Tab-separated table of C-alpha atoms in Angstrom:
chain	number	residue	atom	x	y	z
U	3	UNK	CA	-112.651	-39.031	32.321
U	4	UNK	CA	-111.536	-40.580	35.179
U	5	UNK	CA	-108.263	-38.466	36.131
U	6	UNK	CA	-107.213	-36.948	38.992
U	7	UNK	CA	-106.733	-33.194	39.483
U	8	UNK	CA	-104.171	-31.702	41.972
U	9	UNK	CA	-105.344	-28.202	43.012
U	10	UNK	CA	-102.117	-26.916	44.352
U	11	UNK	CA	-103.858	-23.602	46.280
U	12	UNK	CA	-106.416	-26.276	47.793
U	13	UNK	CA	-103.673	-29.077	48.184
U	14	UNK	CA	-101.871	-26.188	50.297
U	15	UNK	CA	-104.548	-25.092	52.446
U	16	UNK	CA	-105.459	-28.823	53.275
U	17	UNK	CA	-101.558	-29.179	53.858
U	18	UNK	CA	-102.248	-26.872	56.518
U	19	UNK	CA	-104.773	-27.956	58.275
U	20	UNK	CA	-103.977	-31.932	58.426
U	21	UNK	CA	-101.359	-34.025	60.314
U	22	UNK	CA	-99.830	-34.868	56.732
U	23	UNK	CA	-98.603	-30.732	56.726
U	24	UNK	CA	-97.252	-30.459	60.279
U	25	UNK	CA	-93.499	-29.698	59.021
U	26	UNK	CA	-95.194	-27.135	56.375
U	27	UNK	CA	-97.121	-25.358	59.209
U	28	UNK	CA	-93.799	-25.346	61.712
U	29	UNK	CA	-91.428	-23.507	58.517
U	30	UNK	CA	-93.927	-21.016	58.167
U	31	UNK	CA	-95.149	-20.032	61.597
U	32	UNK	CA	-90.938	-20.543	62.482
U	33	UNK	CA	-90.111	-18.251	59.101
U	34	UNK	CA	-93.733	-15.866	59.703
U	35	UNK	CA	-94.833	-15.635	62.990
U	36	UNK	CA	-96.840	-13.077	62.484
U	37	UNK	CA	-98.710	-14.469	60.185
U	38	UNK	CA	-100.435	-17.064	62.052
U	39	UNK	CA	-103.649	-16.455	65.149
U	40	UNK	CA	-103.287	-17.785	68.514
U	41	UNK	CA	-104.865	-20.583	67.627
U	42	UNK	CA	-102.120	-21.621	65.094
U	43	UNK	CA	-104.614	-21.102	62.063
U	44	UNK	CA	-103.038	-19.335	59.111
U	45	UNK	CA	-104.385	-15.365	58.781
U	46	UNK	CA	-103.924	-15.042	54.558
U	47	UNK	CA	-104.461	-11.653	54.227
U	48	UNK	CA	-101.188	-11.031	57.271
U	49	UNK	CA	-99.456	-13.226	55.479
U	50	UNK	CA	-100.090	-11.605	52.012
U	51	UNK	CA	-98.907	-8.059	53.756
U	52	UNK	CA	-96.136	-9.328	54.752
U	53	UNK	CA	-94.715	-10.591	51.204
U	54	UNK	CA	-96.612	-9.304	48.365
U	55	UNK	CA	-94.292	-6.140	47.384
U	56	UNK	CA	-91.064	-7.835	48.930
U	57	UNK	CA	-89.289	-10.121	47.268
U	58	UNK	CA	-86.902	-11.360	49.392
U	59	UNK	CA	-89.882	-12.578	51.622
U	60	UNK	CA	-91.899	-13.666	48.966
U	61	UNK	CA	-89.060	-15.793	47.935
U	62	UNK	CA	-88.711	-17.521	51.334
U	63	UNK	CA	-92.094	-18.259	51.443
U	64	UNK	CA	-92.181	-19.773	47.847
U	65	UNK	CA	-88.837	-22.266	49.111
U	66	UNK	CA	-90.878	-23.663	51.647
U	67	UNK	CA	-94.578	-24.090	50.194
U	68	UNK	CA	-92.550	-25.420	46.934
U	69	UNK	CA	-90.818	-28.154	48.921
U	70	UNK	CA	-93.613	-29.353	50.656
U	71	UNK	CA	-96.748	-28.990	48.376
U	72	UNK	CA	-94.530	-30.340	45.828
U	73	UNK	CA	-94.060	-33.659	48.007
U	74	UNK	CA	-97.355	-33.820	48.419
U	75	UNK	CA	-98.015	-33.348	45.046
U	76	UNK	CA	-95.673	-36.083	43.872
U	77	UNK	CA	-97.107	-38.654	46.520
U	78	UNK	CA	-100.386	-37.962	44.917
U	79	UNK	CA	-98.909	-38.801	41.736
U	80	UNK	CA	-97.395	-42.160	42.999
U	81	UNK	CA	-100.523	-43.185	44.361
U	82	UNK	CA	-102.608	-42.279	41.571
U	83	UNK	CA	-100.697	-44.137	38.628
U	84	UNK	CA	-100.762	-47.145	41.191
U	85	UNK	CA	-104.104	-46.818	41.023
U	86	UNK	CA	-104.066	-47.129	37.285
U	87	UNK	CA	-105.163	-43.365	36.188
U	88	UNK	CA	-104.290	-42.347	33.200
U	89	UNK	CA	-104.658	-38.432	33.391
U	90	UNK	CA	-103.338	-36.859	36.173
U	91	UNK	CA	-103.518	-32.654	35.850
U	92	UNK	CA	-101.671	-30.089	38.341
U	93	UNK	CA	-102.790	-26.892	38.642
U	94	UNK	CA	-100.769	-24.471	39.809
U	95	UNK	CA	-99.661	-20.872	39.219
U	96	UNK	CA	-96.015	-21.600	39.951
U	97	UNK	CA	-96.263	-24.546	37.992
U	98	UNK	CA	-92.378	-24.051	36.475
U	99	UNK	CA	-90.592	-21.967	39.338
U	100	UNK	CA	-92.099	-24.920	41.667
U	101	UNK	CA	-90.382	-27.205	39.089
U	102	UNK	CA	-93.597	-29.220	39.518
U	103	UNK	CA	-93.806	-28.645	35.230
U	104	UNK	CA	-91.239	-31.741	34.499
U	105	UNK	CA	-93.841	-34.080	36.052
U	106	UNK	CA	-95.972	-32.930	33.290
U	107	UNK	CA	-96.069	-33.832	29.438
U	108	UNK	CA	-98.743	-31.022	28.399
U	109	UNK	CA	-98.572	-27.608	30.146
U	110	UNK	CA	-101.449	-24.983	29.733
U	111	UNK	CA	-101.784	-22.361	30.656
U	112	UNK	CA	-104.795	-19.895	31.392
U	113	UNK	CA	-105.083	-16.436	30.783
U	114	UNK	CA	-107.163	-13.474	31.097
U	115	UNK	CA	-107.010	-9.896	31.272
U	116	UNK	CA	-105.536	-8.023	34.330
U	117	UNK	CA	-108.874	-6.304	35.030
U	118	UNK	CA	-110.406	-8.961	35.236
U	119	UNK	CA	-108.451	-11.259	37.236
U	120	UNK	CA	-108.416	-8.573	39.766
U	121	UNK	CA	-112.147	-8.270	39.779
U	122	UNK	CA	-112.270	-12.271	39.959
U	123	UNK	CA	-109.230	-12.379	42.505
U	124	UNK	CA	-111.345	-9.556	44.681
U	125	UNK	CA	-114.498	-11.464	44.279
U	126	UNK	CA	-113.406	-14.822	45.534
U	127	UNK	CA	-110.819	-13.699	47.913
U	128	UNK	CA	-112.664	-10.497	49.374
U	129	UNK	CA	-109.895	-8.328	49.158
U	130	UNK	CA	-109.619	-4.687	48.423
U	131	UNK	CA	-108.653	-3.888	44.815
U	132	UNK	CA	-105.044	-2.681	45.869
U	133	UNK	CA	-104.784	-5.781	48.055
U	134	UNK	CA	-105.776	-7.885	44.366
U	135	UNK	CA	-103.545	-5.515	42.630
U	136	UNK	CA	-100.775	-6.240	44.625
U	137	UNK	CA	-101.254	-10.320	44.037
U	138	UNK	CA	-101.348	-9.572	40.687
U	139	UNK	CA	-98.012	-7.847	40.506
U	140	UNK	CA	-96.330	-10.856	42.454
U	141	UNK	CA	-97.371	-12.822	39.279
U	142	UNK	CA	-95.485	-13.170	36.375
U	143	UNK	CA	-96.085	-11.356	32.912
U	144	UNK	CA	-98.556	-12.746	30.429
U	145	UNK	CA	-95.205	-13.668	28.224
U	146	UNK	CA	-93.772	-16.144	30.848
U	147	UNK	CA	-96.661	-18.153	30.090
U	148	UNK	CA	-96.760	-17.675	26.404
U	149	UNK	CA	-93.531	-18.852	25.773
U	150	UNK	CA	-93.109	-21.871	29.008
U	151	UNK	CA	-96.712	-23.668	28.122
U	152	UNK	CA	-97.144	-25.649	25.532
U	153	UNK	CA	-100.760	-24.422	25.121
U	154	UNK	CA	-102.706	-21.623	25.775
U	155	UNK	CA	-106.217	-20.861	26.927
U	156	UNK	CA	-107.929	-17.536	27.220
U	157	UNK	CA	-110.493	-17.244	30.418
U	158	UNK	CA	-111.974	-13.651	29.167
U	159	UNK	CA	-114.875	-15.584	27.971
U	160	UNK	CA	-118.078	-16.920	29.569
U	161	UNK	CA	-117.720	-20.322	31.972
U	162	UNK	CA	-119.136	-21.967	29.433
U	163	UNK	CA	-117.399	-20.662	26.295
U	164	UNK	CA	-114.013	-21.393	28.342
U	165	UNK	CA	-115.667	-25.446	29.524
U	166	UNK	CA	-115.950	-25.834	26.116
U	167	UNK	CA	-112.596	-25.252	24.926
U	168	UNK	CA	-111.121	-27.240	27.939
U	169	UNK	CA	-113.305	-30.062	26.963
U	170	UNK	CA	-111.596	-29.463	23.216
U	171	UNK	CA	-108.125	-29.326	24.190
U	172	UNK	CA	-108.496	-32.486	26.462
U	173	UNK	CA	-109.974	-33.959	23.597
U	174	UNK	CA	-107.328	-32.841	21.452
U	175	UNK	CA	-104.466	-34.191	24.911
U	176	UNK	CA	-106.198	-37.635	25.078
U	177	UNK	CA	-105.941	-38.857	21.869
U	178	UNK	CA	-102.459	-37.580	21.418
U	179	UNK	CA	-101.745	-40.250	24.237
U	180	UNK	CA	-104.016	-42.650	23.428
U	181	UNK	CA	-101.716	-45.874	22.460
């Protein structure tokens, strides 16, 4: 439909790994040294140990990603609308605490069952299912995102049952804005 999506976990990772995240990468080897190889490459699952389950480090680590993939986000934003696109989507999980939600004028958000985000989250991420567990316990309840998005969809479904009703409710976002 010609927009642009922001994948925030992707946009982070890239962050990492480019010239365009060098004061990202200094905070968090400077905040997490342990968390990082010799080579200076980011080890996720050391850095998951060392905040999922405490919330004072968790926190830290939020303050910095937040600051700088939120930048980054916004710079994509600036450059896209320059660009004349008219849809421009974030998705994030912290989409509110990241305060990356007032850029938006639809939120929506996705949800599916605990068991089976962990199997999903072990799946894709290779982790052990306390390891998932504990990821999914950093998260917010369910309600948070019933009552902060405007709309909700349910991923319990097949991939295709849950393409279709994105394809609806973009259908249903586009002509809301269509002038």
């Amino acid at each position: 439909r010609g927009g642009h999506i922001v994948d925030c976990d992707a946009l982070y990772y890239a962050l990492l790994a480019s010239e365009e995240g060098a004061a990202l990468r200094q905070e968090l080897q400077t905040a997490f040294p342990g968390a990082f190889g010799a080579d200076g490459s980011l080890r996720r699952k050391a850095l998951g140990q060392l905040v999922f389950g405490d919330k004072a480090r968790m926190a830290q680590l939020n303050e910095i990603v937040f600051f700088h993939v939120g930048n980054a986000v916004r710079a994509r934003l600036v450059r896209e609308r320059a660009a004349g696109r008219r849809l421009f989507a974030i998705d994030a999980i912290n989409l509110f605490e990241s305060g990356l939600a007032a850029l938006c004028d639809t939120t929506v958000g996705v949800l599916a069952g605990r068991e089976t985000r962990i199997a999903r989250i072990m799946a894709r991420d290779h982790l052990s299912e306390q390891a998932a567990r504990a990821r999914i316990d950093a998260q917010k309840p369910d309600e948070f995102y019933r009552t902060g998005c405007q709309v909700l969809l349910t991923n319990d479904t097949s991939l295709e049952a849950f393409r279709d009703a994105s394809r609806r409710l973009l259908n249903d976002i586009t002509k809301e804005e269509t002038p």
